[in-house]
Amino acid sequence: DAGVTQSPTHLIKTRGQQVTLRCSPISGHKSVSWYQQVLGQGPQFIFQYYEKEERGRGNFPDRFSARQFPNYSSELNVNALLLGDSALYLCASSLGSGTKTYEQYFGPGTRLTVT
Amino acid sequence: AQSVTQLGSHVSVSEGALVLLRCNYSSSVPPYLFWYVQYPNQGLQLLLKYTSAATLVKGINGFEAEFKKSETSFHLTKPSAHMSDAAEYFCAVSAWGRNTDKLIFGTGTRLQVFP
């Protein structure tokens, strides 16, 4: 069975540009979460979506936005890129959200470099 | 608020030696705890999880962890290290409720294994 897939693998952008990252969850999973992992640190929660609705948002500026599509895939958008946005962006999928804790399965990540 | 603290950003052991990676948690509710492993340039792989059942949890690749409420700890151990265990290890606590669940990660411990 295919795991969580993310695209692109690597991306280089310049300051001020906009970027869109994509994630496809495991088949049957309805929840997608996004995490940012800056070099040398643990992942930080950005968003969770379940059944196309935002269920949680971390402490990130409004430049960060996301959405989930009817097929449960998701996009993360970051506007007005800053050097500090350089990081590994991880997508995780799970069966559900909120009624209990669900095991989250991570994709390989998208490495974003902002120059 | 929930949090985890990983003691020791780097741990070095010889092949065949005991591996001990430390994690302490803070939670106002009974926690759900996880250990993830991250190999270079890859996403996160779940090693094991504690969800309030048995306090001694066995995971993949010979790893196990023991939940100790009195010490608020969830340390990861492996009796005999292999070269292939060299990676970054993250402890995480699940913050779920209000229709969302997210993982809060520690800062990670890099495990080096010497021949």
mmCIF file of C-alpha atoms in Angstrom:
data_model
loop_
_atom_site.group_PDB
_atom_site.id
_atom_site.type_symbol
_atom_site.label_atom_id
_atom_site.label_comp_id
_atom_site.label_asym_id
_atom_site.label_seq_id
_atom_site.Cartn_x
_atom_site.Cartn_y
_atom_site.Cartn_z
ATOM 1 C CA ASP A 1 0.000 0.000 0.000
ATOM 2 C CA ALA A 2 1.216 3.483 -0.816
ATOM 3 C CA GLY A 3 2.171 5.652 2.117
ATOM 4 C CA VAL A 4 1.839 9.389 2.408
ATOM 5 C CA THR A 5 3.257 11.102 -0.653
ATOM 6 C CA GLN A 6 4.458 14.684 -0.927
ATOM 7 C CA SER A 7 5.533 16.839 -3.831
ATOM 8 C CA PRO A 8 7.845 18.340 -4.754
ATOM 9 C CA THR A 9 10.764 16.748 -2.933
ATOM 10 C CA HIS A 10 12.885 19.880 -3.005
ATOM 11 C CA LEU A 11 12.112 23.479 -3.800
ATOM 12 C CA ILE A 12 14.175 26.642 -3.990
ATOM 13 C CA LYS A 13 12.413 30.005 -3.834
ATOM 14 C CA THR A 14 13.468 33.593 -3.317
ATOM 15 C CA ARG A 15 12.241 35.932 -0.610
ATOM 16 C CA GLY A 16 8.817 37.369 -1.280
ATOM 17 C CA GLN A 17 7.682 34.548 -3.535
ATOM 18 C CA GLN A 18 4.821 32.192 -2.908
ATOM 19 C CA VAL A 19 4.971 28.402 -2.701
ATOM 20 C CA THR A 20 2.477 25.523 -2.785
ATOM 21 C CA LEU A 21 3.270 22.130 -1.315
ATOM 22 C CA ARG A 22 1.147 19.057 -1.961
ATOM 23 C CA CYS A 23 0.275 15.974 0.045
ATOM 24 C CA SER A 24 -1.657 12.802 -0.679
ATOM 25 C CA PRO A 25 -2.725 10.807 2.393
ATOM 26 C CA ILE A 26 -2.845 7.079 2.843
ATOM 27 C CA SER A 27 -5.918 5.583 1.203
ATOM 28 C CA GLY A 28 -8.808 5.656 3.663
ATOM 29 C CA HIS A 29 -7.308 8.389 5.836
ATOM 30 C CA LYS A 30 -9.461 11.487 6.130
ATOM 31 C CA SER A 31 -7.211 13.742 8.166
ATOM 32 C CA VAL A 32 -4.091 15.568 7.042
ATOM 33 C CA SER A 33 -1.742 17.542 9.245
ATOM 34 C CA TRP A 34 1.177 19.765 8.290
ATOM 35 C CA TYR A 35 4.346 20.266 10.319
ATOM 36 C CA GLN A 36 7.392 22.495 9.834
ATOM 37 C CA GLN A 37 10.778 21.129 10.833
ATOM 38 C CA VAL A 38 13.563 23.670 10.961
ATOM 39 C CA LEU A 39 17.058 22.208 10.832
ATOM 40 C CA GLY A 40 18.097 20.858 14.200
ATOM 41 C CA GLN A 41 14.647 21.075 15.771
ATOM 42 C CA GLY A 42 11.589 18.932 16.226
ATOM 43 C CA PRO A 43 8.571 19.316 13.938
ATOM 44 C CA GLN A 44 6.145 22.129 14.770
ATOM 45 C CA PHE A 45 2.418 21.776 14.107
ATOM 46 C CA ILE A 46 1.022 24.113 11.446
ATOM 47 C CA PHE A 47 -2.458 22.862 10.470
ATOM 48 C CA GLN A 48 -4.821 19.942 10.701
ATOM 49 C CA TYR A 49 -7.648 19.300 8.252
ATOM 50 C CA TYR A 50 -10.379 16.716 8.555
ATOM 51 C CA GLU A 51 -13.151 16.203 6.048
ATOM 52 C CA LYS A 52 -12.080 19.426 4.311
ATOM 53 C CA GLU A 53 -12.467 21.509 7.454
ATOM 54 C CA GLU A 54 -9.678 23.138 9.429
ATOM 55 C CA ARG A 55 -9.543 21.458 12.816
ATOM 56 C CA GLY A 56 -6.456 23.028 14.276
ATOM 57 C CA ARG A 57 -3.901 25.722 13.650
ATOM 58 C CA GLY A 58 -0.501 26.210 15.202
ATOM 59 C CA ASN A 59 1.278 29.439 16.022
ATOM 60 C CA PHE A 60 2.096 30.466 12.458
ATOM 61 C CA PRO A 61 1.376 33.774 10.684
ATOM 62 C CA ASP A 62 -1.452 34.273 8.236
ATOM 63 C CA ARG A 63 1.029 33.898 5.387
ATOM 64 C CA PHE A 64 0.508 30.180 5.925
ATOM 65 C CA SER A 65 -2.725 28.673 4.631
ATOM 66 C CA ALA A 66 -3.934 25.247 3.630
ATOM 67 C CA ARG A 67 -6.873 23.400 2.238
ATOM 68 C CA GLN A 68 -8.094 19.862 1.812
ATOM 69 C CA PHE A 69 -9.788 18.544 -1.282
ATOM 70 C CA PRO A 70 -12.696 16.080 -1.643
ATOM 71 C CA ASN A 71 -10.219 13.248 -2.277
ATOM 72 C CA TYR A 72 -8.570 14.189 1.073
ATOM 73 C CA SER A 73 -5.348 15.405 -0.513
ATOM 74 C CA SER A 74 -4.086 18.710 0.785
ATOM 75 C CA GLU A 75 -2.088 21.778 -0.186
ATOM 76 C CA LEU A 76 -0.045 24.057 2.027
ATOM 77 C CA ASN A 77 0.510 27.582 0.743
ATOM 78 C CA VAL A 78 3.045 30.043 2.046
ATOM 79 C CA ASN A 79 3.002 33.637 0.805
ATOM 80 C CA ALA A 80 5.663 36.339 1.005
ATOM 81 C CA LEU A 81 8.412 33.870 1.801
ATOM 82 C CA LEU A 82 11.020 34.770 4.391
ATOM 83 C CA LEU A 83 14.460 33.263 4.884
ATOM 84 C CA GLY A 84 13.150 31.767 8.116
ATOM 85 C CA ASP A 85 10.610 29.695 6.210
ATOM 86 C CA SER A 86 13.427 27.448 4.993
ATOM 87 C CA ALA A 87 12.614 24.069 6.488
ATOM 88 C CA LEU A 88 11.434 20.537 5.878
ATOM 89 C CA TYR A 89 7.648 20.532 5.575
ATOM 90 C CA LEU A 90 6.089 17.289 6.679
ATOM 91 C CA CYS A 91 2.625 16.026 5.944
ATOM 92 C CA ALA A 92 0.987 13.396 8.131
ATOM 93 C CA SER A 93 -2.238 11.523 7.590
ATOM 94 C CA SER A 94 -4.497 9.751 10.054
ATOM 95 C CA LEU A 95 -7.864 8.039 10.071
ATOM 96 C CA GLY A 96 -9.718 10.659 12.058
ATOM 97 C CA SER A 97 -9.460 13.649 14.307
ATOM 98 C CA GLY A 98 -10.296 14.782 17.778
ATOM 99 C CA THR A 99 -12.513 12.109 19.309
ATOM 100 C CA LYS A 100 -9.410 10.262 20.432
ATOM 101 C CA THR A 101 -5.793 10.278 19.494
ATOM 102 C CA TYR A 102 -5.077 8.801 16.101
ATOM 103 C CA GLU A 103 -1.775 7.424 14.855
ATOM 104 C CA GLN A 104 -0.183 9.817 12.399
ATOM 105 C CA TYR A 105 1.805 8.555 9.430
ATOM 106 C CA PHE A 106 4.353 10.907 7.935
ATOM 107 C CA GLY A 107 5.426 11.501 4.380
ATOM 108 C CA PRO A 108 9.040 12.052 3.307
ATOM 109 C CA GLY A 109 8.678 15.812 3.385
ATOM 110 C CA THR A 110 9.356 18.727 1.069
ATOM 111 C CA ARG A 111 12.636 20.544 1.611
ATOM 112 C CA LEU A 112 12.048 24.277 1.032
ATOM 113 C CA THR A 113 15.009 26.592 0.707
ATOM 114 C CA VAL A 114 14.403 30.344 0.600
ATOM 115 C CA THR A 115 17.258 32.480 -0.715
ATOM 116 C CA ALA B 1 -0.545 22.556 28.089
ATOM 117 C CA GLN B 2 1.375 19.481 27.093
ATOM 118 C CA SER B 3 5.082 19.298 26.345
ATOM 119 C CA VAL B 4 7.987 16.880 26.167
ATOM 120 C CA THR B 5 11.624 17.366 27.017
ATOM 121 C CA GLN B 6 14.346 15.220 25.575
ATOM 122 C CA LEU B 7 17.492 15.142 27.670
ATOM 123 C CA GLY B 8 20.641 14.995 25.618
ATOM 124 C CA SER B 9 20.754 16.237 22.056
ATOM 125 C CA HIS B 10 23.439 13.684 21.177
ATOM 126 C CA VAL B 11 23.985 10.155 22.441
ATOM 127 C CA SER B 12 26.863 7.942 21.346
ATOM 128 C CA VAL B 13 27.090 4.211 21.965
ATOM 129 C CA SER B 14 29.154 1.322 20.730
ATOM 130 C CA GLU B 15 27.593 -1.364 18.601
ATOM 131 C CA GLY B 16 26.077 -3.966 20.910
ATOM 132 C CA ALA B 17 25.727 -1.558 23.832
ATOM 133 C CA LEU B 18 22.518 -0.518 25.543
ATOM 134 C CA VAL B 19 20.670 2.416 24.010
ATOM 135 C CA LEU B 20 18.857 4.775 26.396
ATOM 136 C CA LEU B 21 17.178 7.920 25.090
ATOM 137 C CA ARG B 22 15.422 10.054 27.669
ATOM 138 C CA CYS B 23 12.061 11.782 27.424
ATOM 139 C CA ASN B 24 10.067 13.536 30.136
ATOM 140 C CA TYR B 25 6.573 14.803 29.581
ATOM 141 C CA SER B 26 4.273 17.398 31.047
ATOM 142 C CA SER B 27 0.542 16.924 30.709
ATOM 143 C CA SER B 28 -2.542 17.949 32.638
ATOM 144 C CA VAL B 29 -4.419 14.907 31.333
ATOM 145 C CA PRO B 30 -3.360 11.278 30.885
ATOM 146 C CA PRO B 31 -0.921 11.534 27.986
ATOM 147 C CA TYR B 32 -0.592 9.618 24.791
ATOM 148 C CA LEU B 33 3.120 9.373 24.015
ATOM 149 C CA PHE B 34 5.070 8.423 20.925
ATOM 150 C CA TRP B 35 8.610 7.807 19.773
ATOM 151 C CA TYR B 36 9.493 8.517 16.151
ATOM 152 C CA VAL B 37 12.736 7.907 14.273
ATOM 153 C CA GLN B 38 14.023 10.029 11.408
ATOM 154 C CA TYR B 39 16.772 8.825 9.111
ATOM 155 C CA PRO B 40 18.728 11.410 7.107
ATOM 156 C CA ASN B 41 16.664 13.165 4.450
ATOM 157 C CA GLN B 42 13.554 11.174 5.318
ATOM 158 C CA GLY B 43 10.256 11.687 7.102
ATOM 159 C CA LEU B 44 9.307 10.323 10.508
ATOM 160 C CA GLN B 45 8.641 6.673 11.224
ATOM 161 C CA LEU B 46 6.653 5.592 14.266
ATOM 162 C CA LEU B 47 8.677 3.350 16.589
ATOM 163 C CA LEU B 48 6.098 2.842 19.324
ATOM 164 C CA LYS B 49 3.218 4.474 21.170
ATOM 165 C CA TYR B 50 1.733 4.558 24.653
ATOM 166 C CA THR B 51 -2.040 4.936 24.828
ATOM 167 C CA SER B 52 -2.768 4.117 28.492
ATOM 168 C CA ALA B 53 -2.740 0.337 28.154
ATOM 169 C CA ALA B 54 0.412 -1.539 29.216
ATOM 170 C CA THR B 55 3.108 0.677 30.703
ATOM 171 C CA LEU B 56 5.866 -1.255 28.928
ATOM 172 C CA VAL B 57 5.483 -0.717 25.218
ATOM 173 C CA LYS B 58 7.329 -2.736 22.597
ATOM 174 C CA GLY B 59 7.979 -1.243 19.206
ATOM 175 C CA ILE B 60 9.706 -2.007 15.968
ATOM 176 C CA ASN B 61 13.401 -2.783 15.492
ATOM 177 C CA GLY B 62 13.779 -4.081 19.048
ATOM 178 C CA PHE B 63 12.985 -0.801 20.772
ATOM 179 C CA GLU B 64 10.796 -0.490 23.833
ATOM 180 C CA ALA B 65 9.744 2.258 26.225
ATOM 181 C CA GLU B 66 8.327 2.307 29.723
ATOM 182 C CA PHE B 67 5.736 4.815 30.886
ATOM 183 C CA LYS B 68 6.436 5.924 34.457
ATOM 184 C CA LYS B 69 3.792 8.268 35.781
ATOM 185 C CA SER B 70 5.621 8.925 39.044
ATOM 186 C CA GLU B 71 8.652 10.152 37.116
ATOM 187 C CA THR B 72 6.692 11.661 34.183
ATOM 188 C CA SER B 73 9.060 9.777 31.914
ATOM 189 C CA PHE B 74 8.870 7.713 28.752
ATOM 190 C CA HIS B 75 12.439 6.673 28.047
ATOM 191 C CA LEU B 76 13.318 4.671 24.934
ATOM 192 C CA THR B 77 15.636 1.681 25.226
ATOM 193 C CA LYS B 78 17.179 -1.038 23.119
ATOM 194 C CA PRO B 79 19.346 -3.776 24.645
ATOM 195 C CA SER B 80 21.887 -3.945 21.836
ATOM 196 C CA ALA B 81 22.605 -1.152 19.374
ATOM 197 C CA HIS B 82 23.102 -1.804 15.679
ATOM 198 C CA MET B 83 24.861 0.471 13.224
ATOM 199 C CA SER B 84 21.534 0.871 11.423
ATOM 200 C CA ASP B 85 20.041 2.509 14.543
ATOM 201 C CA ALA B 86 22.017 5.698 13.892
ATOM 202 C CA ALA B 87 19.355 8.351 13.341
ATOM 203 C CA GLU B 88 17.445 11.204 15.000
ATOM 204 C CA TYR B 89 14.845 10.184 17.571
ATOM 205 C CA PHE B 90 11.876 12.297 18.597
ATOM 206 C CA CYS B 91 9.576 11.927 21.554
ATOM 207 C CA ALA B 92 6.096 13.379 21.113
ATOM 208 C CA VAL B 93 2.906 13.848 23.109
ATOM 209 C CA SER B 94 -0.521 13.988 21.555
ATOM 210 C CA ALA B 95 -2.619 17.040 22.355
ATOM 211 C CA TRP B 96 -6.102 16.015 21.355
ATOM 212 C CA GLY B 97 -9.531 17.349 21.997
ATOM 213 C CA ARG B 98 -11.950 19.933 20.646
ATOM 214 C CA ASN B 99 -12.054 17.956 17.407
ATOM 215 C CA THR B 100 -8.347 18.156 16.782
ATOM 216 C CA ASP B 101 -5.294 16.174 17.623
ATOM 217 C CA LYS B 102 -1.754 17.303 17.065
ATOM 218 C CA LEU B 103 1.650 16.052 18.055
ATOM 219 C CA ILE B 104 3.979 18.136 20.182
ATOM 220 C CA PHE B 105 7.550 17.066 19.609
ATOM 221 C CA GLY B 106 10.700 17.308 21.623
ATOM 222 C CA THR B 107 13.871 18.755 20.155
ATOM 223 C CA GLY B 108 15.244 15.349 19.228
ATOM 224 C CA THR B 109 18.223 13.176 20.161
ATOM 225 C CA ARG B 110 20.790 12.199 17.586
ATOM 226 C CA LEU B 111 22.030 8.663 18.164
ATOM 227 C CA GLN B 112 25.477 7.733 16.915
ATOM 228 C CA VAL B 113 26.599 4.105 16.908
ATOM 229 C CA PHE B 114 30.304 3.319 16.734
ATOM 230 C CA PRO B 115 31.699 -0.035 15.572
#
